[in-house]
Amino acid sequence: MRILFDQGTPAPLRRSLTAHVVSTAYEQGWSTVTNGDLIRLAEQQGFELLITTDTNLRYRQNLQERTIAILVLSTTSWPRIRAAANQVVEVVADLSAGDTCELRIP
């Protein structure tokens, strides 16, 4: 699966997603692109999943007609995400095109 991390997603998480091809918005040259445009660009470039830490995304964007799956992590804290990395991997494996999921990380 091709996965895109937005600006708030800690890049070291990619080490837990070795079965996938992971890029960051920064690596794509999209570091200044806002979420609606970022989602559109990601879909156009063939990304299948966007991982974001923007917990307000669903309130600001219409996600119902999107083909890209979206995983929202509830924190930007790398230590907390690292502790939940196995859970992130499990959720990613269960996502399908167009799914939106929020993962509450303690």
PDB file of N, CA, C and O in Angstrom, residues 31-89:
ATOM      1  N   SER A  31       4.679  20.247   1.602  1.00  0.00           N
ATOM      2  CA  SER A  31       4.682  20.626   3.016  1.00  0.00           C
ATOM      3  C   SER A  31       3.807  21.839   3.314  1.00  0.00           C
ATOM      4  O   SER A  31       3.381  22.022   4.447  1.00  0.00           O
ATOM      5  N   THR A  32       3.513  22.654   2.324  1.00  0.00           N
ATOM      6  CA  THR A  32       2.670  23.831   2.554  1.00  0.00           C
ATOM      7  C   THR A  32       1.246  23.631   2.043  1.00  0.00           C
ATOM      8  O   THR A  32       0.429  24.553   2.127  1.00  0.00           O
ATOM      9  N   VAL A  33       0.940  22.448   1.549  1.00  0.00           N
ATOM     10  CA  VAL A  33      -0.392  22.168   0.995  1.00  0.00           C
ATOM     11  C   VAL A  33      -1.362  21.860   2.141  1.00  0.00           C
ATOM     12  O   VAL A  33      -1.053  21.083   3.038  1.00  0.00           O
ATOM     13  N   THR A  34      -2.533  22.486   2.112  1.00  0.00           N
ATOM     14  CA  THR A  34      -3.536  22.265   3.159  1.00  0.00           C
ATOM     15  C   THR A  34      -4.265  20.942   2.937  1.00  0.00           C
ATOM     16  O   THR A  34      -4.217  20.368   1.849  1.00  0.00           O
ATOM     17  N   ASN A  35      -4.970  20.485   3.958  1.00  0.00           N
ATOM     18  CA  ASN A  35      -5.544  19.137   3.957  1.00  0.00           C
ATOM     19  C   ASN A  35      -6.432  18.798   2.770  1.00  0.00           C
ATOM     20  O   ASN A  35      -6.297  17.732   2.192  1.00  0.00           O
ATOM     21  N   GLY A  36      -7.357  19.675   2.405  1.00  0.00           N
ATOM     22  CA  GLY A  36      -8.232  19.355   1.284  1.00  0.00           C
ATOM     23  C   GLY A  36      -7.446  19.133   0.001  1.00  0.00           C
ATOM     24  O   GLY A  36      -7.670  18.164  -0.728  1.00  0.00           O
ATOM     25  N   ASP A  37      -6.504  20.021  -0.257  1.00  0.00           N
ATOM     26  CA  ASP A  37      -5.665  19.876  -1.446  1.00  0.00           C
ATOM     27  C   ASP A  37      -4.706  18.704  -1.306  1.00  0.00           C
ATOM     28  O   ASP A  37      -4.404  18.027  -2.285  1.00  0.00           O
ATOM     29  N   LEU A  38      -4.225  18.466  -0.087  1.00  0.00           N
ATOM     30  CA  LEU A  38      -3.316  17.341   0.151  1.00  0.00           C
ATOM     31  C   LEU A  38      -4.015  16.012  -0.146  1.00  0.00           C
ATOM     32  O   LEU A  38      -3.450  15.132  -0.793  1.00  0.00           O
ATOM     33  N   ILE A  39      -5.242  15.881   0.282  1.00  0.00           N
ATOM     34  CA  ILE A  39      -6.002  14.657   0.021  1.00  0.00           C
ATOM     35  C   ILE A  39      -6.194  14.472  -1.486  1.00  0.00           C
ATOM     36  O   ILE A  39      -5.989  13.386  -2.022  1.00  0.00           O
ATOM     37  N   ARG A  40      -6.564  15.538  -2.154  1.00  0.00           N
ATOM     38  CA  ARG A  40      -6.772  15.477  -3.608  1.00  0.00           C
ATOM     39  C   ARG A  40      -5.483  15.086  -4.327  1.00  0.00           C
ATOM     40  O   ARG A  40      -5.481  14.198  -5.191  1.00  0.00           O
ATOM     41  N   LEU A  41      -4.374  15.729  -3.984  1.00  0.00           N
ATOM     42  CA  LEU A  41      -3.084  15.405  -4.594  1.00  0.00           C
ATOM     43  C   LEU A  41      -2.682  13.958  -4.328  1.00  0.00           C
ATOM     44  O   LEU A  41      -2.200  13.257  -5.227  1.00  0.00           O
ATOM     45  N   ALA A  42      -2.881  13.527  -3.097  1.00  0.00           N
ATOM     46  CA  ALA A  42      -2.522  12.150  -2.734  1.00  0.00           C
ATOM     47  C   ALA A  42      -3.320  11.155  -3.571  1.00  0.00           C
ATOM     48  O   ALA A  42      -2.764  10.173  -4.077  1.00  0.00           O
ATOM     49  N   GLU A  43      -4.612  11.398  -3.725  1.00  0.00           N
ATOM     50  CA  GLU A  43      -5.439  10.508  -4.548  1.00  0.00           C
ATOM     51  C   GLU A  43      -4.957  10.516  -5.994  1.00  0.00           C
ATOM     52  O   GLU A  43      -4.837   9.464  -6.622  1.00  0.00           O
ATOM     53  N   GLN A  44      -4.672  11.697  -6.524  1.00  0.00           N
ATOM     54  CA  GLN A  44      -4.221  11.807  -7.912  1.00  0.00           C
ATOM     55  C   GLN A  44      -2.894  11.094  -8.142  1.00  0.00           C
ATOM     56  O   GLN A  44      -2.646  10.575  -9.230  1.00  0.00           O
ATOM     57  N   GLN A  45      -2.043  11.061  -7.130  1.00  0.00           N
ATOM     58  CA  GLN A  45      -0.724  10.430  -7.252  1.00  0.00           C
ATOM     59  C   GLN A  45      -0.732   8.954  -6.865  1.00  0.00           C
ATOM     60  O   GLN A  45       0.314   8.320  -6.811  1.00  0.00           O
ATOM     61  N   GLY A  46      -1.899   8.397  -6.590  1.00  0.00           N
ATOM     62  CA  GLY A  46      -2.022   6.967  -6.348  1.00  0.00           C
ATOM     63  C   GLY A  46      -1.775   6.511  -4.922  1.00  0.00           C
ATOM     64  O   GLY A  46      -1.624   5.309  -4.680  1.00  0.00           O
ATOM     65  N   PHE A  47      -1.761   7.438  -3.977  1.00  0.00           N
ATOM     66  CA  PHE A  47      -1.653   7.020  -2.576  1.00  0.00           C
ATOM     67  C   PHE A  47      -2.960   6.368  -2.157  1.00  0.00           C
ATOM     68  O   PHE A  47      -4.039   6.796  -2.554  1.00  0.00           O
ATOM     69  N   GLU A  48      -2.844   5.332  -1.338  1.00  0.00           N
ATOM     70  CA  GLU A  48      -4.025   4.590  -0.899  1.00  0.00           C
ATOM     71  C   GLU A  48      -4.443   4.923   0.521  1.00  0.00           C
ATOM     72  O   GLU A  48      -5.565   4.633   0.928  1.00  0.00           O
ATOM     73  N   LEU A  49      -3.514   5.534   1.292  1.00  0.00           N
ATOM     74  CA  LEU A  49      -3.788   5.856   2.690  1.00  0.00           C
ATOM     75  C   LEU A  49      -3.080   7.141   3.059  1.00  0.00           C
ATOM     76  O   LEU A  49      -1.903   7.326   2.737  1.00  0.00           O
ATOM     77  N   LEU A  50      -3.798   8.022   3.752  1.00  0.00           N
ATOM     78  CA  LEU A  50      -3.219   9.214   4.359  1.00  0.00           C
ATOM     79  C   LEU A  50      -3.251   9.008   5.862  1.00  0.00           C
ATOM     80  O   LEU A  50      -4.311   8.721   6.427  1.00  0.00           O
ATOM     81  N   ILE A  51      -2.089   9.143   6.503  1.00  0.00           N
ATOM     82  CA  ILE A  51      -2.044   9.109   7.965  1.00  0.00           C
ATOM     83  C   ILE A  51      -1.803  10.533   8.421  1.00  0.00           C
ATOM     84  O   ILE A  51      -0.834  11.177   8.015  1.00  0.00           O
ATOM     85  N   THR A  52      -2.698  11.022   9.266  1.00  0.00           N
ATOM     86  CA  THR A  52      -2.675  12.403   9.727  1.00  0.00           C
ATOM     87  C   THR A  52      -2.867  12.461  11.234  1.00  0.00           C
ATOM     88  O   THR A  52      -3.379  11.514  11.839  1.00  0.00           O
ATOM     89  N   THR A  53      -2.471  13.569  11.815  1.00  0.00           N
ATOM     90  CA  THR A  53      -2.734  13.806  13.235  1.00  0.00           C
ATOM     91  C   THR A  53      -3.742  14.941  13.405  1.00  0.00           C
ATOM     92  O   THR A  53      -3.948  15.420  14.510  1.00  0.00           O
ATOM     93  N   ASP A  54      -4.375  15.345  12.324  1.00  0.00           N
ATOM     94  CA  ASP A  54      -5.366  16.424  12.350  1.00  0.00           C
ATOM     95  C   ASP A  54      -6.713  15.848  12.789  1.00  0.00           C
ATOM     96  O   ASP A  54      -7.486  15.358  11.974  1.00  0.00           O
ATOM     97  N   THR A  55      -6.984  15.933  14.074  1.00  0.00           N
ATOM     98  CA  THR A  55      -8.212  15.347  14.617  1.00  0.00           C
ATOM     99  C   THR A  55      -9.466  16.115  14.207  1.00  0.00           C
ATOM    100  O   THR A  55     -10.573  15.630  14.417  1.00  0.00           O
ATOM    101  N   ASN A  56      -9.314  17.290  13.627  1.00  0.00           N
ATOM    102  CA  ASN A  56     -10.465  18.067  13.153  1.00  0.00           C
ATOM    103  C   ASN A  56     -10.730  17.884  11.666  1.00  0.00           C
ATOM    104  O   ASN A  56     -11.633  18.505  11.121  1.00  0.00           O
ATOM    105  N   LEU A  57      -9.960  17.037  11.023  1.00  0.00           N
ATOM    106  CA  LEU A  57     -10.071  16.850   9.578  1.00  0.00           C
ATOM    107  C   LEU A  57     -11.501  16.512   9.150  1.00  0.00           C
ATOM    108  O   LEU A  57     -12.020  17.078   8.199  1.00  0.00           O
ATOM    109  N   ARG A  58     -12.147  15.625   9.855  1.00  0.00           N
ATOM    110  CA  ARG A  58     -13.493  15.200   9.443  1.00  0.00           C
ATOM    111  C   ARG A  58     -14.524  16.313   9.544  1.00  0.00           C
ATOM    112  O   ARG A  58     -15.570  16.263   8.912  1.00  0.00           O
ATOM    113  N   TYR A  59     -14.220  17.339  10.363  1.00  0.00           N
ATOM    114  CA  TYR A  59     -15.138  18.468  10.491  1.00  0.00           C
ATOM    115  C   TYR A  59     -14.902  19.518   9.414  1.00  0.00           C
ATOM    116  O   TYR A  59     -15.787  20.310   9.117  1.00  0.00           O
ATOM    117  N   ARG A  60     -13.698  19.527   8.830  1.00  0.00           N
ATOM    118  CA  ARG A  60     -13.356  20.542   7.840  1.00  0.00           C
ATOM    119  C   ARG A  60     -13.407  20.034   6.402  1.00  0.00           C
ATOM    120  O   ARG A  60     -13.402  20.823   5.468  1.00  0.00           O
ATOM    121  N   GLN A  61     -13.439  18.732   6.222  1.00  0.00           N
ATOM    122  CA  GLN A  61     -13.399  18.153   4.881  1.00  0.00           C
ATOM    123  C   GLN A  61     -14.549  17.166   4.696  1.00  0.00           C
ATOM    124  O   GLN A  61     -14.886  16.429   5.616  1.00  0.00           O
ATOM    125  N   ASN A  62     -15.102  17.130   3.499  1.00  0.00           N
ATOM    126  CA  ASN A  62     -16.088  16.117   3.156  1.00  0.00           C
ATOM    127  C   ASN A  62     -15.311  14.869   2.727  1.00  0.00           C
ATOM    128  O   ASN A  62     -14.700  14.844   1.671  1.00  0.00           O
ATOM    129  N   LEU A  63     -15.314  13.851   3.573  1.00  0.00           N
ATOM    130  CA  LEU A  63     -14.519  12.657   3.323  1.00  0.00           C
ATOM    131  C   LEU A  63     -15.325  11.519   2.707  1.00  0.00           C
ATOM    132  O   LEU A  63     -14.773  10.479   2.379  1.00  0.00           O
ATOM    133  N   GLN A  64     -16.611  11.721   2.526  1.00  0.00           N
ATOM    134  CA  GLN A  64     -17.484  10.640   2.078  1.00  0.00           C
ATOM    135  C   GLN A  64     -17.197  10.160   0.660  1.00  0.00           C
ATOM    136  O   GLN A  64     -17.376   8.991   0.366  1.00  0.00           O
ATOM    137  N   GLU A  65     -16.765  11.025  -0.217  1.00  0.00           N
ATOM    138  CA  GLU A  65     -16.564  10.624  -1.609  1.00  0.00           C
ATOM    139  C   GLU A  65     -15.095  10.422  -1.956  1.00  0.00           C
ATOM    140  O   GLU A  65     -14.730  10.378  -3.119  1.00  0.00           O
ATOM    141  N   ARG A  66     -14.278  10.267  -0.964  1.00  0.00           N
ATOM    142  CA  ARG A  66     -12.845  10.065  -1.179  1.00  0.00           C
ATOM    143  C   ARG A  66     -12.547   8.597  -1.438  1.00  0.00           C
ATOM    144  O   ARG A  66     -13.183   7.704  -0.889  1.00  0.00           O
ATOM    145  N   THR A  67     -11.566   8.356  -2.294  1.00  0.00           N
ATOM    146  CA  THR A  67     -11.143   6.985  -2.566  1.00  0.00           C
ATOM    147  C   THR A  67      -9.973   6.577  -1.684  1.00  0.00           C
ATOM    148  O   THR A  67      -9.725   5.395  -1.488  1.00  0.00           O
ATOM    149  N   ILE A  68      -9.264   7.561  -1.142  1.00  0.00           N
ATOM    150  CA  ILE A  68      -8.132   7.286  -0.273  1.00  0.00           C
ATOM    151  C   ILE A  68      -8.650   6.975   1.135  1.00  0.00           C
ATOM    152  O   ILE A  68      -9.617   7.579   1.597  1.00  0.00           O
ATOM    153  N   ALA A  69      -8.042   6.011   1.784  1.00  0.00           N
ATOM    154  CA  ALA A  69      -8.356   5.735   3.187  1.00  0.00           C
ATOM    155  C   ALA A  69      -7.627   6.772   4.037  1.00  0.00           C
ATOM    156  O   ALA A  69      -6.557   7.262   3.660  1.00  0.00           O
ATOM    157  N   ILE A  70      -8.207   7.109   5.175  1.00  0.00           N
ATOM    158  CA  ILE A  70      -7.602   8.105   6.059  1.00  0.00           C
ATOM    159  C   ILE A  70      -7.564   7.550   7.477  1.00  0.00           C
ATOM    160  O   ILE A  70      -8.580   7.094   7.997  1.00  0.00           O
ATOM    161  N   LEU A  71      -6.375   7.586   8.060  1.00  0.00           N
ATOM    162  CA  LEU A  71      -6.190   7.185   9.446  1.00  0.00           C
ATOM    163  C   LEU A  71      -5.772   8.420  10.224  1.00  0.00           C
ATOM    164  O   LEU A  71      -4.756   9.047   9.909  1.00  0.00           O
ATOM    165  N   VAL A  72      -6.572   8.781  11.233  1.00  0.00           N
ATOM    166  CA  VAL A  72      -6.293   9.937  12.063  1.00  0.00           C
ATOM    167  C   VAL A  72      -5.742   9.438  13.396  1.00  0.00           C
ATOM    168  O   VAL A  72      -6.413   8.683  14.108  1.00  0.00           O
ATOM    169  N   LEU A  73      -4.513   9.842  13.710  1.00  0.00           N
ATOM    170  CA  LEU A  73      -3.919   9.517  14.999  1.00  0.00           C
ATOM    171  C   LEU A  73      -4.256  10.640  15.972  1.00  0.00           C
ATOM    172  O   LEU A  73      -4.180  11.817  15.610  1.00  0.00           O
ATOM    173  N   SER A  74      -4.589  10.315  17.204  1.00  0.00           N
ATOM    174  CA  SER A  74      -5.080  11.307  18.156  1.00  0.00           C
ATOM    175  C   SER A  74      -3.984  12.154  18.793  1.00  0.00           C
ATOM    176  O   SER A  74      -4.280  13.025  19.604  1.00  0.00           O
ATOM    177  N   THR A  75      -2.740  11.926  18.435  1.00  0.00           N
ATOM    178  CA  THR A  75      -1.631  12.678  19.014  1.00  0.00           C
ATOM    179  C   THR A  75      -0.509  12.824  17.999  1.00  0.00           C
ATOM    180  O   THR A  75      -0.409  12.021  17.067  1.00  0.00           O
ATOM    181  N   THR A  76       0.330  13.833  18.211  1.00  0.00           N
ATOM    182  CA  THR A  76       1.549  13.992  17.420  1.00  0.00           C
ATOM    183  C   THR A  76       2.767  13.505  18.204  1.00  0.00           C
ATOM    184  O   THR A  76       3.877  13.521  17.687  1.00  0.00           O
ATOM    185  N   SER A  77       2.563  13.068  19.424  1.00  0.00           N
ATOM    186  CA  SER A  77       3.662  12.662  20.303  1.00  0.00           C
ATOM    187  C   SER A  77       4.306  11.361  19.813  1.00  0.00           C
ATOM    188  O   SER A  77       3.679  10.293  19.864  1.00  0.00           O
ATOM    189  N   TRP A  78       5.562  11.441  19.374  1.00  0.00           N
ATOM    190  CA  TRP A  78       6.249  10.254  18.892  1.00  0.00           C
ATOM    191  C   TRP A  78       6.376   9.180  19.969  1.00  0.00           C
ATOM    192  O   TRP A  78       6.118   8.003  19.690  1.00  0.00           O
ATOM    193  N   PRO A  79       6.724   9.494  21.223  1.00  0.00           N
ATOM    194  CA  PRO A  79       6.793   8.426  22.224  1.00  0.00           C
ATOM    195  C   PRO A  79       5.465   7.675  22.394  1.00  0.00           C
ATOM    196  O   PRO A  79       5.450   6.452  22.530  1.00  0.00           O
ATOM    197  N   ARG A  80       4.365   8.395  22.357  1.00  0.00           N
ATOM    198  CA  ARG A  80       3.053   7.745  22.489  1.00  0.00           C
ATOM    199  C   ARG A  80       2.716   6.925  21.252  1.00  0.00           C
ATOM    200  O   ARG A  80       2.188   5.809  21.360  1.00  0.00           O
ATOM    201  N   ILE A  81       2.999   7.460  20.073  1.00  0.00           N
ATOM    202  CA  ILE A  81       2.728   6.726  18.825  1.00  0.00           C
ATOM    203  C   ILE A  81       3.628   5.498  18.751  1.00  0.00           C
ATOM    204  O   ILE A  81       3.177   4.421  18.374  1.00  0.00           O
ATOM    205  N   ARG A  82       4.908   5.652  19.112  1.00  0.00           N
ATOM    206  CA  ARG A  82       5.834   4.519  19.090  1.00  0.00           C
ATOM    207  C   ARG A  82       5.320   3.385  19.973  1.00  0.00           C
ATOM    208  O   ARG A  82       5.365   2.217  19.594  1.00  0.00           O
ATOM    209  N   ALA A  83       4.783   3.718  21.147  1.00  0.00           N
ATOM    210  CA  ALA A  83       4.248   2.703  22.053  1.00  0.00           C
ATOM    211  C   ALA A  83       3.029   1.993  21.466  1.00  0.00           C
ATOM    212  O   ALA A  83       2.740   0.849  21.823  1.00  0.00           O
ATOM    213  N   ALA A  84       2.329   2.659  20.553  1.00  0.00           N
ATOM    214  CA  ALA A  84       1.125   2.083  19.938  1.00  0.00           C
ATOM    215  C   ALA A  84       1.379   1.637  18.498  1.00  0.00           C
ATOM    216  O   ALA A  84       0.432   1.360  17.760  1.00  0.00           O
ATOM    217  N   ALA A  85       2.636   1.514  18.103  1.00  0.00           N
ATOM    218  CA  ALA A  85       2.973   1.211  16.702  1.00  0.00           C
ATOM    219  C   ALA A  85       2.339  -0.088  16.211  1.00  0.00           C
ATOM    220  O   ALA A  85       1.855  -0.150  15.078  1.00  0.00           O
ATOM    221  N   ASN A  86       2.324  -1.121  17.037  1.00  0.00           N
ATOM    222  CA  ASN A  86       1.703  -2.387  16.616  1.00  0.00           C
ATOM    223  C   ASN A  86       0.218  -2.206  16.346  1.00  0.00           C
ATOM    224  O   ASN A  86      -0.325  -2.794  15.406  1.00  0.00           O
ATOM    225  N   GLN A  87      -0.424  -1.389  17.144  1.00  0.00           N
ATOM    226  CA  GLN A  87      -1.847  -1.105  16.945  1.00  0.00           C
ATOM    227  C   GLN A  87      -2.050  -0.343  15.628  1.00  0.00           C
ATOM    228  O   GLN A  87      -2.994  -0.621  14.880  1.00  0.00           O
ATOM    229  N   VAL A  88      -1.163   0.607  15.332  1.00  0.00           N
ATOM    230  CA  VAL A  88      -1.248   1.344  14.064  1.00  0.00           C
ATOM    231  C   VAL A  88      -1.128   0.373  12.898  1.00  0.00           C
ATOM    232  O   VAL A  88      -1.912   0.423  11.949  1.00  0.00           O
ATOM    233  N   VAL A  89      -0.157  -0.536  12.972  1.00  0.00           N
ATOM    234  CA  VAL A  89       0.049  -1.520  11.897  1.00  0.00           C
ATOM    235  C   VAL A  89      -1.205  -2.366  11.698  1.00  0.00           C
ATOM    236  O   VAL A  89      -1.620  -2.625  10.563  1.00  0.00           O
TER     237      VAL A  89
END
